[in-house]
Amino acid sequence: MMATIRVGLLGYGGLGQAAARMLAVKKQMILVAAADSKGYAYHPEGLDAARLSLAVSRHGSVGYDPAVGVPADAPIQALLEQQVPADGYFLALPNLPNTFMASVARTFITSGWRGVLVDAIKRTSAVEQLLTLAPDLQRAGITYVTGCGATPGLLTAAAALAAQSFSEVLSVQITFGVGIANWEAYRSTVREDIAHLEGYSVERARAMSDAQVSELLDRTGGLLTLEKMEHADDILLELAGICGRERVSVGGVVDTRNPQKPLSTNVRVTGRTFEGKTSTHTFTLGDETSMAANVCGPALGYLKAGIEMHRRGHHGIWSSAELMPRFVG
Amino acid sequence: MMATIRVGLLGYGGLGQAAARMLAVKKQMILVAAADSKGYAYHPEGLDAARLSLAVSRHGSVGYDPAVGVPADAPIQALLEQQVPADGYFLALPNLPNTFMASVARTFITSGWRGVLVDAIKRTSAVEQLLTLAPDLQRAGITYVTGCGATPGLLTAAAALAAQSFSEVLSVQITFGVGIANWEAYRSTVREDIAHLEGYSVERARAMSDAQVSELLDRTGGLLTLEKMEHADDILLELAGICGRERVSVGGVVDTRNPQKPLSTNVRVTGRTFEGKTSTHTFTLGDETSMAANVCGPALGYLKAGIEMHRRGHHGIWSSAELMPRFVG
């Protein structure tokens, strides 16, 4: 029986808070540390997710939780200096700027901490930066699993599995539907989506005020329709040897005013069999599963798989297309 | 870059021959050994799949291939005594009798051979026997991956992945459609299916003559409708911690007179999310993929994953619900 896994969360926005709520119902994991852009909190016996959320909504940071929070200018570094006994961290961080995830990984590498890191990263270019850190991660005794959300993540892994029936994979098409009742609960995520729109860039989206985002959403009736997105599913499937990245496409529709999904999220893998037949396998997510469930569930599942790798002494970087996530009870 | 993987095939019926044809188009693997119930054949530089098939159709065994075949009373043991440099074997053997796969595993254990074994086993009770061999496999330096076909295998792994969105998995329903043009090319497999029918047993199905099988199929219009089958998906998902085996059900329809599938093979995973929602993820196989593609593809993919495990020094037994298969180019 595996001992309880002590988990830290970096980022305490919509995703981080959802992960904390999920951790609260897991027997095999406890939340021992959290940090956001303004502070951190930790407790080796377990943090109270609800109280941390209260501190965020009232004061803007987990660092302002009166009992366990500490405001800090460089919260991740400050947290790591406390030598919290966390087995792994879920980097539920904004994907912007694009260099952020790799810079956080570097902070872990230089800190001397050893354990497992998982991210729910989105962009291909951000994964490329992480991959250059592979030797450093290995030397540092860190097991990093990248692309562990829904896409990349759950759907990438489903594509890697579906590929098994084929001699050659001709295309992988990921189409997601996301419905959120209120975009302001996912400020960073929505800006990341906007950055994928024609005429927008990561920088431009990030610089938008809340009023400007609202105005844009008013013009589109709350819908963001995204095509040919730069999504790391492509590089992860290429690295896993499944197909060239140009055969992978990601698009979708985000409804920012309706928790119901505008379409069922799915991945379609088309390939040619050894008998010369062309066919398509499809993996479709139930509409009633939220983005939070489809991102945080896999992230914790890969974290558990990463812990097994780490305990076996395997350090470096892997992806969601290479490991089978473990179910976290 | 991984060196070419040298593969052996045990069993040279429908599945074994399909695997050999698949291997013929792979760059990363070559077929170096094959055995069936009456003989064996091996060649360290690679066997010719078409010629072996010819020997089987003309003389009833790969052992009668004039250039590379050797007839034998105990072909697997005799093959292993040749010390063929095979990195792994796909046990494409009949599932009947139910003790057969475990007895073959024991033959490998006592032979001193070290490498990877994968099976496309079906029955829960057959997997239970294999599991008791875990310590012996570990001591022998063998990495055994069980349940690596379509179901258990591809669909079990898809269920393990789909489970990631849920806090609790309520049901896993596997429904397969199989279409084969001519049942006589899959004599063993069809008898295994018949054994699942109401009023039949493994022993009774196995004892049936070809004429008796034909007669049964005449009565059903060539269709075999199977419900609540004893299928090892249940124990594999239970062992992976995903849900109790009683929540897993397997059924399907086999059309023995039509290569078109009577329905699209799929797995439906219903669970409850951490937010209390109930939802169902679905993984559906394209109708144009044959049983051979959906069984042999995953089996070779798990064999490659097993080779990685073996090279890292991990010996013992794993299942398709625990490892991500590797794509074999």
mmCIF file of C-alpha atoms in Angstrom, chain A residues 5-287:
data_model
loop_
_atom_site.group_PDB
_atom_site.id
_atom_site.type_symbol
_atom_site.label_atom_id
_atom_site.label_comp_id
_atom_site.label_asym_id
_atom_site.label_seq_id
_atom_site.Cartn_x
_atom_site.Cartn_y
_atom_site.Cartn_z
ATOM 1 C CA ILE A 5 0.972 11.407 -1.045
ATOM 2 C CA ARG A 6 1.631 14.973 0.150
ATOM 3 C CA VAL A 7 0.733 17.372 -2.627
ATOM 4 C CA GLY A 8 1.523 21.030 -3.185
ATOM 5 C CA LEU A 9 -0.390 23.320 -5.543
ATOM 6 C CA LEU A 10 1.226 26.213 -7.321
ATOM 7 C CA GLY A 11 -1.417 28.602 -8.569
ATOM 8 C CA TYR A 12 -4.643 29.069 -6.673
ATOM 9 C CA GLY A 13 -6.985 30.440 -9.334
ATOM 10 C CA GLY A 14 -9.877 28.443 -10.798
ATOM 11 C CA LEU A 15 -7.795 25.330 -11.493
ATOM 12 C CA GLY A 16 -5.809 25.388 -8.274
ATOM 13 C CA GLN A 17 -8.932 25.800 -6.193
ATOM 14 C CA ALA A 18 -10.671 22.978 -8.056
ATOM 15 C CA ALA A 19 -7.641 20.733 -7.454
ATOM 16 C CA ALA A 20 -7.753 21.617 -3.743
ATOM 17 C CA ARG A 21 -11.450 20.710 -3.558
ATOM 18 C CA MET A 22 -10.695 17.450 -5.352
ATOM 19 C CA LEU A 23 -7.818 16.665 -2.978
ATOM 20 C CA ALA A 24 -10.167 17.213 -0.020
ATOM 21 C CA VAL A 25 -12.144 14.092 -1.043
ATOM 22 C CA LYS A 26 -9.109 11.875 -1.785
ATOM 23 C CA LYS A 27 -7.919 9.402 0.816
ATOM 24 C CA GLN A 28 -4.574 8.786 -0.884
ATOM 25 C CA MET A 29 -3.465 12.422 -1.121
ATOM 26 C CA ILE A 30 -3.391 15.464 1.140
ATOM 27 C CA LEU A 31 -2.784 19.109 0.299
ATOM 28 C CA VAL A 32 0.213 20.354 2.285
ATOM 29 C CA ALA A 33 1.285 23.504 0.419
ATOM 30 C CA ALA A 34 -0.124 26.163 -1.886
ATOM 31 C CA ALA A 35 1.227 29.303 -3.467
ATOM 32 C CA ASP A 36 -0.064 32.000 -5.774
ATOM 33 C CA SER A 37 1.466 35.211 -7.108
ATOM 34 C CA LYS A 38 1.319 37.010 -3.766
ATOM 35 C CA GLY A 39 2.042 34.490 -1.080
ATOM 36 C CA TYR A 40 2.056 30.917 0.113
ATOM 37 C CA ALA A 41 0.600 28.665 2.791
ATOM 38 C CA TYR A 42 1.642 25.297 4.115
ATOM 39 C CA HIS A 43 0.840 22.770 6.777
ATOM 40 C CA PRO A 44 2.393 19.301 6.942
ATOM 41 C CA GLU A 45 -0.851 17.825 8.361
ATOM 42 C CA GLY A 46 -3.004 19.250 5.585
ATOM 43 C CA LEU A 47 -4.406 22.619 4.508
ATOM 44 C CA ASP A 48 -8.095 23.550 4.559
ATOM 45 C CA ALA A 49 -9.088 24.153 0.915
ATOM 46 C CA ALA A 50 -12.213 26.137 1.801
ATOM 47 C CA ARG A 51 -10.324 28.518 4.062
ATOM 48 C CA LEU A 52 -7.626 29.089 1.450
ATOM 49 C CA SER A 53 -10.335 29.918 -1.105
ATOM 50 C CA LEU A 54 -11.810 32.375 1.376
ATOM 51 C CA ALA A 55 -8.426 34.077 1.782
ATOM 52 C CA VAL A 56 -8.144 34.324 -2.012
ATOM 53 C CA SER A 57 -11.621 35.750 -2.495
ATOM 54 C CA ARG A 58 -11.313 38.207 0.418
ATOM 55 C CA HIS A 59 -7.685 39.267 0.229
ATOM 56 C CA GLY A 60 -6.472 38.059 -3.172
ATOM 57 C CA SER A 61 -3.967 35.418 -2.031
ATOM 58 C CA VAL A 62 -3.504 32.232 0.001
ATOM 59 C CA GLY A 63 -0.721 34.234 1.674
ATOM 60 C CA TYR A 64 -3.394 36.179 3.538
ATOM 61 C CA ASP A 65 -4.933 33.189 5.254
ATOM 62 C CA PRO A 66 -4.469 34.388 8.848
ATOM 63 C CA ALA A 67 -3.437 31.016 10.313
ATOM 64 C CA VAL A 68 -1.198 29.437 7.646
ATOM 65 C CA GLY A 69 -0.520 32.102 5.011
ATOM 66 C CA VAL A 70 2.613 34.133 4.407
ATOM 67 C CA PRO A 71 2.687 37.032 1.926
ATOM 68 C CA ALA A 72 5.829 36.966 -0.224
ATOM 69 C CA ASP A 73 7.369 38.665 -3.234
ATOM 70 C CA ALA A 74 8.763 35.426 -4.669
ATOM 71 C CA PRO A 75 6.236 32.977 -3.198
ATOM 72 C CA ILE A 76 7.411 29.761 -4.887
ATOM 73 C CA GLN A 77 11.022 30.287 -3.867
ATOM 74 C CA ALA A 78 9.949 31.345 -0.365
ATOM 75 C CA LEU A 79 7.741 28.244 -0.054
ATOM 76 C CA LEU A 80 10.541 25.934 -1.165
ATOM 77 C CA GLU A 81 12.864 27.496 1.429
ATOM 78 C CA GLN A 82 10.471 26.232 4.122
ATOM 79 C CA GLN A 83 11.431 22.675 3.132
ATOM 80 C CA VAL A 84 7.802 21.540 3.229
ATOM 81 C CA PRO A 85 7.729 17.733 2.956
ATOM 82 C CA ALA A 86 5.720 17.644 -0.290
ATOM 83 C CA ASP A 87 6.095 14.547 -2.486
ATOM 84 C CA GLY A 88 4.869 16.355 -5.578
ATOM 85 C CA TYR A 89 3.492 19.614 -6.904
ATOM 86 C CA PHE A 90 0.763 20.266 -9.428
ATOM 87 C CA LEU A 91 1.742 23.416 -11.332
ATOM 88 C CA ALA A 92 -1.782 24.822 -11.779
ATOM 89 C CA LEU A 93 -0.204 28.023 -12.994
ATOM 90 C CA PRO A 94 -1.199 30.435 -15.728
ATOM 91 C CA ASN A 95 0.352 29.380 -19.042
ATOM 92 C CA LEU A 96 1.297 33.013 -19.654
ATOM 93 C CA PRO A 97 3.916 34.272 -20.053
ATOM 94 C CA ASN A 98 5.008 31.350 -22.193
ATOM 95 C CA THR A 99 8.320 31.047 -20.346
ATOM 96 C CA PHE A 100 6.664 30.812 -16.935
ATOM 97 C CA MET A 101 6.434 27.023 -16.530
ATOM 98 C CA ALA A 102 10.087 26.508 -17.457
ATOM 99 C CA SER A 103 11.186 29.274 -15.073
ATOM 100 C CA VAL A 104 9.229 27.610 -12.251
ATOM 101 C CA ALA A 105 10.851 24.276 -13.113
ATOM 102 C CA ARG A 106 14.229 25.995 -12.861
ATOM 103 C CA THR A 107 13.310 27.321 -9.400
ATOM 104 C CA PHE A 108 12.638 23.731 -8.295
ATOM 105 C CA ILE A 109 15.860 22.484 -9.864
ATOM 106 C CA THR A 110 18.014 25.021 -8.014
ATOM 107 C CA SER A 111 16.133 24.593 -4.717
ATOM 108 C CA GLY A 112 17.496 21.119 -4.014
ATOM 109 C CA TRP A 113 13.961 19.709 -3.611
ATOM 110 C CA ARG A 114 13.436 16.209 -4.990
ATOM 111 C CA GLY A 115 10.047 14.929 -6.045
ATOM 112 C CA VAL A 116 7.434 14.960 -8.782
ATOM 113 C CA LEU A 117 6.152 17.906 -10.811
ATOM 114 C CA VAL A 118 3.151 17.814 -13.124
ATOM 115 C CA ASP A 119 1.744 20.617 -15.242
ATOM 116 C CA ALA A 120 -1.408 21.288 -17.262
ATOM 117 C CA ILE A 121 0.574 23.242 -19.819
ATOM 118 C CA LYS A 122 -0.978 24.136 -23.169
ATOM 119 C CA ARG A 123 1.448 25.591 -25.703
ATOM 120 C CA THR A 124 3.888 23.632 -27.852
ATOM 121 C CA SER A 125 6.585 26.288 -27.414
ATOM 122 C CA ALA A 126 6.274 26.120 -23.618
ATOM 123 C CA VAL A 127 6.821 22.349 -23.733
ATOM 124 C CA GLU A 128 9.857 22.859 -25.982
ATOM 125 C CA GLN A 129 11.427 25.017 -23.276
ATOM 126 C CA LEU A 130 10.733 22.396 -20.636
ATOM 127 C CA LEU A 131 12.299 19.663 -22.743
ATOM 128 C CA THR A 132 15.629 21.503 -22.741
ATOM 129 C CA LEU A 133 15.619 21.105 -18.948
ATOM 130 C CA ALA A 134 15.525 17.295 -19.106
ATOM 131 C CA PRO A 135 19.182 16.752 -18.100
ATOM 132 C CA ASP A 136 18.905 19.304 -15.278
ATOM 133 C CA LEU A 137 15.726 17.689 -13.967
ATOM 134 C CA GLN A 138 17.395 14.305 -14.060
ATOM 135 C CA ARG A 139 20.463 15.543 -12.158
ATOM 136 C CA ALA A 140 18.227 17.299 -9.626
ATOM 137 C CA GLY A 141 16.299 14.083 -8.878
ATOM 138 C CA ILE A 142 13.011 15.479 -10.178
ATOM 139 C CA THR A 143 10.436 13.452 -12.123
ATOM 140 C CA TYR A 144 8.550 15.900 -14.311
ATOM 141 C CA VAL A 145 5.424 14.862 -16.228
ATOM 142 C CA THR A 146 4.277 17.469 -18.716
ATOM 143 C CA GLY A 147 0.920 17.976 -20.434
ATOM 144 C CA CYS A 148 -1.221 16.344 -17.728
ATOM 145 C CA GLY A 149 -4.513 18.250 -18.062
ATOM 146 C CA ALA A 150 -7.366 17.492 -20.428
ATOM 147 C CA THR A 151 -5.653 18.563 -23.634
ATOM 148 C CA PRO A 152 -2.810 18.011 -23.603
ATOM 149 C CA GLY A 153 -3.363 15.225 -21.108
ATOM 150 C CA LEU A 154 -6.381 12.960 -21.033
ATOM 151 C CA LEU A 155 -7.115 13.348 -24.755
ATOM 152 C CA THR A 156 -3.455 13.068 -25.774
ATOM 153 C CA ALA A 157 -3.190 9.808 -23.875
ATOM 154 C CA ALA A 158 -6.421 8.576 -25.474
ATOM 155 C CA ALA A 159 -4.914 9.384 -28.881
ATOM 156 C CA ALA A 160 -1.716 7.505 -28.012
ATOM 157 C CA LEU A 161 -3.833 4.492 -27.041
ATOM 158 C CA ALA A 162 -6.104 4.686 -30.080
ATOM 159 C CA ALA A 163 -3.011 4.751 -32.311
ATOM 160 C CA GLN A 164 -2.288 1.144 -31.281
ATOM 161 C CA SER A 165 -4.718 -0.247 -33.861
ATOM 162 C CA PHE A 166 -2.896 1.449 -36.720
ATOM 163 C CA SER A 167 0.314 0.997 -38.677
ATOM 164 C CA GLU A 168 0.279 4.685 -39.516
ATOM 165 C CA VAL A 169 -1.603 7.526 -37.852
ATOM 166 C CA LEU A 170 -2.967 9.908 -40.483
ATOM 167 C CA SER A 171 -4.579 12.516 -38.248
ATOM 168 C CA VAL A 172 -5.409 13.327 -34.649
ATOM 169 C CA GLN A 173 -8.208 15.864 -34.305
ATOM 170 C CA ILE A 174 -9.006 17.234 -30.887
ATOM 171 C CA THR A 175 -12.179 19.289 -30.582
ATOM 172 C CA PHE A 176 -13.149 20.629 -27.208
ATOM 173 C CA GLY A 177 -16.265 22.187 -25.866
ATOM 174 C CA VAL A 178 -15.969 24.178 -22.667
ATOM 175 C CA GLY A 179 -18.782 25.831 -20.805
ATOM 176 C CA ILE A 180 -18.154 28.105 -17.849
ATOM 177 C CA ALA A 181 -20.880 29.983 -16.042
ATOM 178 C CA ASN A 182 -18.735 32.982 -15.295
ATOM 179 C CA TRP A 183 -15.475 33.771 -17.066
ATOM 180 C CA GLU A 184 -14.225 35.869 -14.162
ATOM 181 C CA ALA A 185 -13.567 32.665 -12.196
ATOM 182 C CA TYR A 186 -11.061 31.700 -14.934
ATOM 183 C CA ARG A 187 -9.432 35.037 -15.820
ATOM 184 C CA SER A 188 -6.067 33.544 -16.848
ATOM 185 C CA THR A 189 -7.536 30.627 -18.773
ATOM 186 C CA VAL A 190 -9.872 32.845 -20.778
ATOM 187 C CA ARG A 191 -6.986 35.179 -21.701
ATOM 188 C CA GLU A 192 -4.992 32.139 -22.823
ATOM 189 C CA ASP A 193 -7.899 31.192 -25.074
ATOM 190 C CA ILE A 194 -8.183 34.720 -26.463
ATOM 191 C CA ALA A 195 -4.487 34.614 -27.331
ATOM 192 C CA HIS A 196 -5.318 31.838 -29.818
ATOM 193 C CA LEU A 197 -7.808 34.015 -31.746
ATOM 194 C CA GLU A 198 -6.933 35.477 -35.133
ATOM 195 C CA GLY A 199 -5.255 38.850 -34.632
ATOM 196 C CA TYR A 200 -4.363 38.255 -30.966
ATOM 197 C CA SER A 201 -1.067 37.254 -29.388
ATOM 198 C CA VAL A 202 -0.080 35.992 -25.963
ATOM 199 C CA GLU A 203 1.166 39.482 -25.070
ATOM 200 C CA ARG A 204 -1.893 41.294 -26.347
ATOM 201 C CA ALA A 205 -4.308 38.939 -24.565
ATOM 202 C CA ARG A 206 -2.408 39.180 -21.335
ATOM 203 C CA ALA A 207 -2.407 42.982 -21.419
ATOM 204 C CA MET A 208 -6.212 43.147 -21.763
ATOM 205 C CA SER A 209 -8.141 44.612 -18.863
ATOM 206 C CA ASP A 210 -11.184 42.764 -17.503
ATOM 207 C CA ALA A 211 -13.340 45.409 -19.187
ATOM 208 C CA GLN A 212 -11.692 44.723 -22.538
ATOM 209 C CA VAL A 213 -12.224 40.971 -22.148
ATOM 210 C CA SER A 214 -15.892 41.597 -21.282
ATOM 211 C CA GLU A 215 -16.278 43.824 -24.325
ATOM 212 C CA LEU A 216 -14.768 41.172 -26.620
ATOM 213 C CA LEU A 217 -17.090 38.524 -25.153
ATOM 214 C CA ASP A 218 -20.084 40.814 -25.628
ATOM 215 C CA ARG A 219 -19.259 41.010 -29.338
ATOM 216 C CA THR A 220 -19.108 37.180 -29.662
ATOM 217 C CA GLY A 221 -22.136 36.411 -27.521
ATOM 218 C CA GLY A 222 -19.785 34.937 -24.937
ATOM 219 C CA LEU A 223 -18.391 32.339 -27.379
ATOM 220 C CA LEU A 224 -14.723 31.881 -28.254
ATOM 221 C CA THR A 225 -14.272 29.732 -31.376
ATOM 222 C CA LEU A 226 -10.726 28.477 -31.702
ATOM 223 C CA GLU A 227 -9.113 26.739 -34.659
ATOM 224 C CA LYS A 228 -5.679 25.331 -35.412
ATOM 225 C CA MET A 229 -4.515 26.244 -31.936
ATOM 226 C CA GLU A 230 -0.894 25.993 -30.879
ATOM 227 C CA HIS A 231 -1.426 23.111 -28.480
ATOM 228 C CA ALA A 232 1.267 20.838 -27.149
ATOM 229 C CA ASP A 233 -0.665 17.675 -28.026
ATOM 230 C CA ASP A 234 1.225 17.873 -31.312
ATOM 231 C CA ILE A 235 4.744 17.777 -29.883
ATOM 232 C CA LEU A 236 3.823 15.198 -27.234
ATOM 233 C CA LEU A 237 2.405 12.778 -29.815
ATOM 234 C CA GLU A 238 5.407 13.374 -32.065
ATOM 235 C CA LEU A 239 7.815 12.680 -29.203
ATOM 236 C CA ALA A 240 5.935 9.487 -28.373
ATOM 237 C CA GLY A 241 6.593 8.389 -31.970
ATOM 238 C CA ILE A 242 2.927 8.334 -32.941
ATOM 239 C CA CYS A 243 2.837 10.832 -35.806
ATOM 240 C CA GLY A 244 4.421 14.048 -37.020
ATOM 241 C CA ARG A 245 3.117 17.127 -35.227
ATOM 242 C CA GLU A 246 1.630 18.509 -38.439
ATOM 243 C CA ARG A 247 -0.954 15.712 -38.348
ATOM 244 C CA VAL A 248 -2.322 16.882 -34.982
ATOM 245 C CA SER A 249 -4.919 19.654 -34.850
ATOM 246 C CA VAL A 250 -6.695 21.205 -31.901
ATOM 247 C CA GLY A 251 -9.733 23.451 -31.929
ATOM 248 C CA GLY A 252 -12.865 24.074 -29.956
ATOM 249 C CA VAL A 253 -15.596 26.306 -28.730
ATOM 250 C CA VAL A 254 -15.607 27.975 -25.300
ATOM 251 C CA ASP A 255 -18.897 29.307 -24.014
ATOM 252 C CA THR A 256 -18.073 31.785 -21.253
ATOM 253 C CA ARG A 257 -21.696 32.343 -20.236
ATOM 254 C CA ASN A 258 -23.084 28.870 -19.907
ATOM 255 C CA PRO A 259 -21.840 25.951 -17.841
ATOM 256 C CA GLN A 260 -23.256 23.617 -20.525
ATOM 257 C CA LYS A 261 -20.755 22.623 -23.158
ATOM 258 C CA PRO A 262 -21.452 23.881 -26.676
ATOM 259 C CA LEU A 263 -20.270 20.499 -28.053
ATOM 260 C CA SER A 264 -18.915 17.224 -26.615
ATOM 261 C CA THR A 265 -15.147 17.289 -26.249
ATOM 262 C CA ASN A 266 -13.608 14.500 -28.311
ATOM 263 C CA VAL A 267 -10.499 13.222 -30.023
ATOM 264 C CA ARG A 268 -10.673 11.443 -33.361
ATOM 265 C CA VAL A 269 -7.692 9.326 -34.377
ATOM 266 C CA THR A 270 -7.651 8.279 -38.012
ATOM 267 C CA GLY A 271 -5.131 5.764 -39.209
ATOM 268 C CA ARG A 272 -4.322 3.006 -41.632
ATOM 269 C CA THR A 273 -4.252 -0.568 -40.382
ATOM 270 C CA PHE A 274 -1.679 -3.191 -41.344
ATOM 271 C CA GLU A 275 -4.368 -4.567 -43.676
ATOM 272 C CA GLY A 276 -4.581 -1.240 -45.525
ATOM 273 C CA LYS A 277 -7.940 -0.138 -44.090
ATOM 274 C CA THR A 278 -8.513 3.478 -43.040
ATOM 275 C CA SER A 279 -10.576 3.956 -39.900
ATOM 276 C CA THR A 280 -11.239 6.367 -37.031
ATOM 277 C CA HIS A 281 -11.358 5.682 -33.295
ATOM 278 C CA THR A 282 -13.175 8.281 -31.182
ATOM 279 C CA PHE A 283 -12.890 9.130 -27.483
ATOM 280 C CA THR A 284 -15.692 11.401 -26.283
ATOM 281 C CA LEU A 285 -15.998 13.023 -22.868
ATOM 282 C CA GLY A 286 -19.376 13.140 -21.136
ATOM 283 C CA ASP A 287 -20.790 16.677 -21.172
#
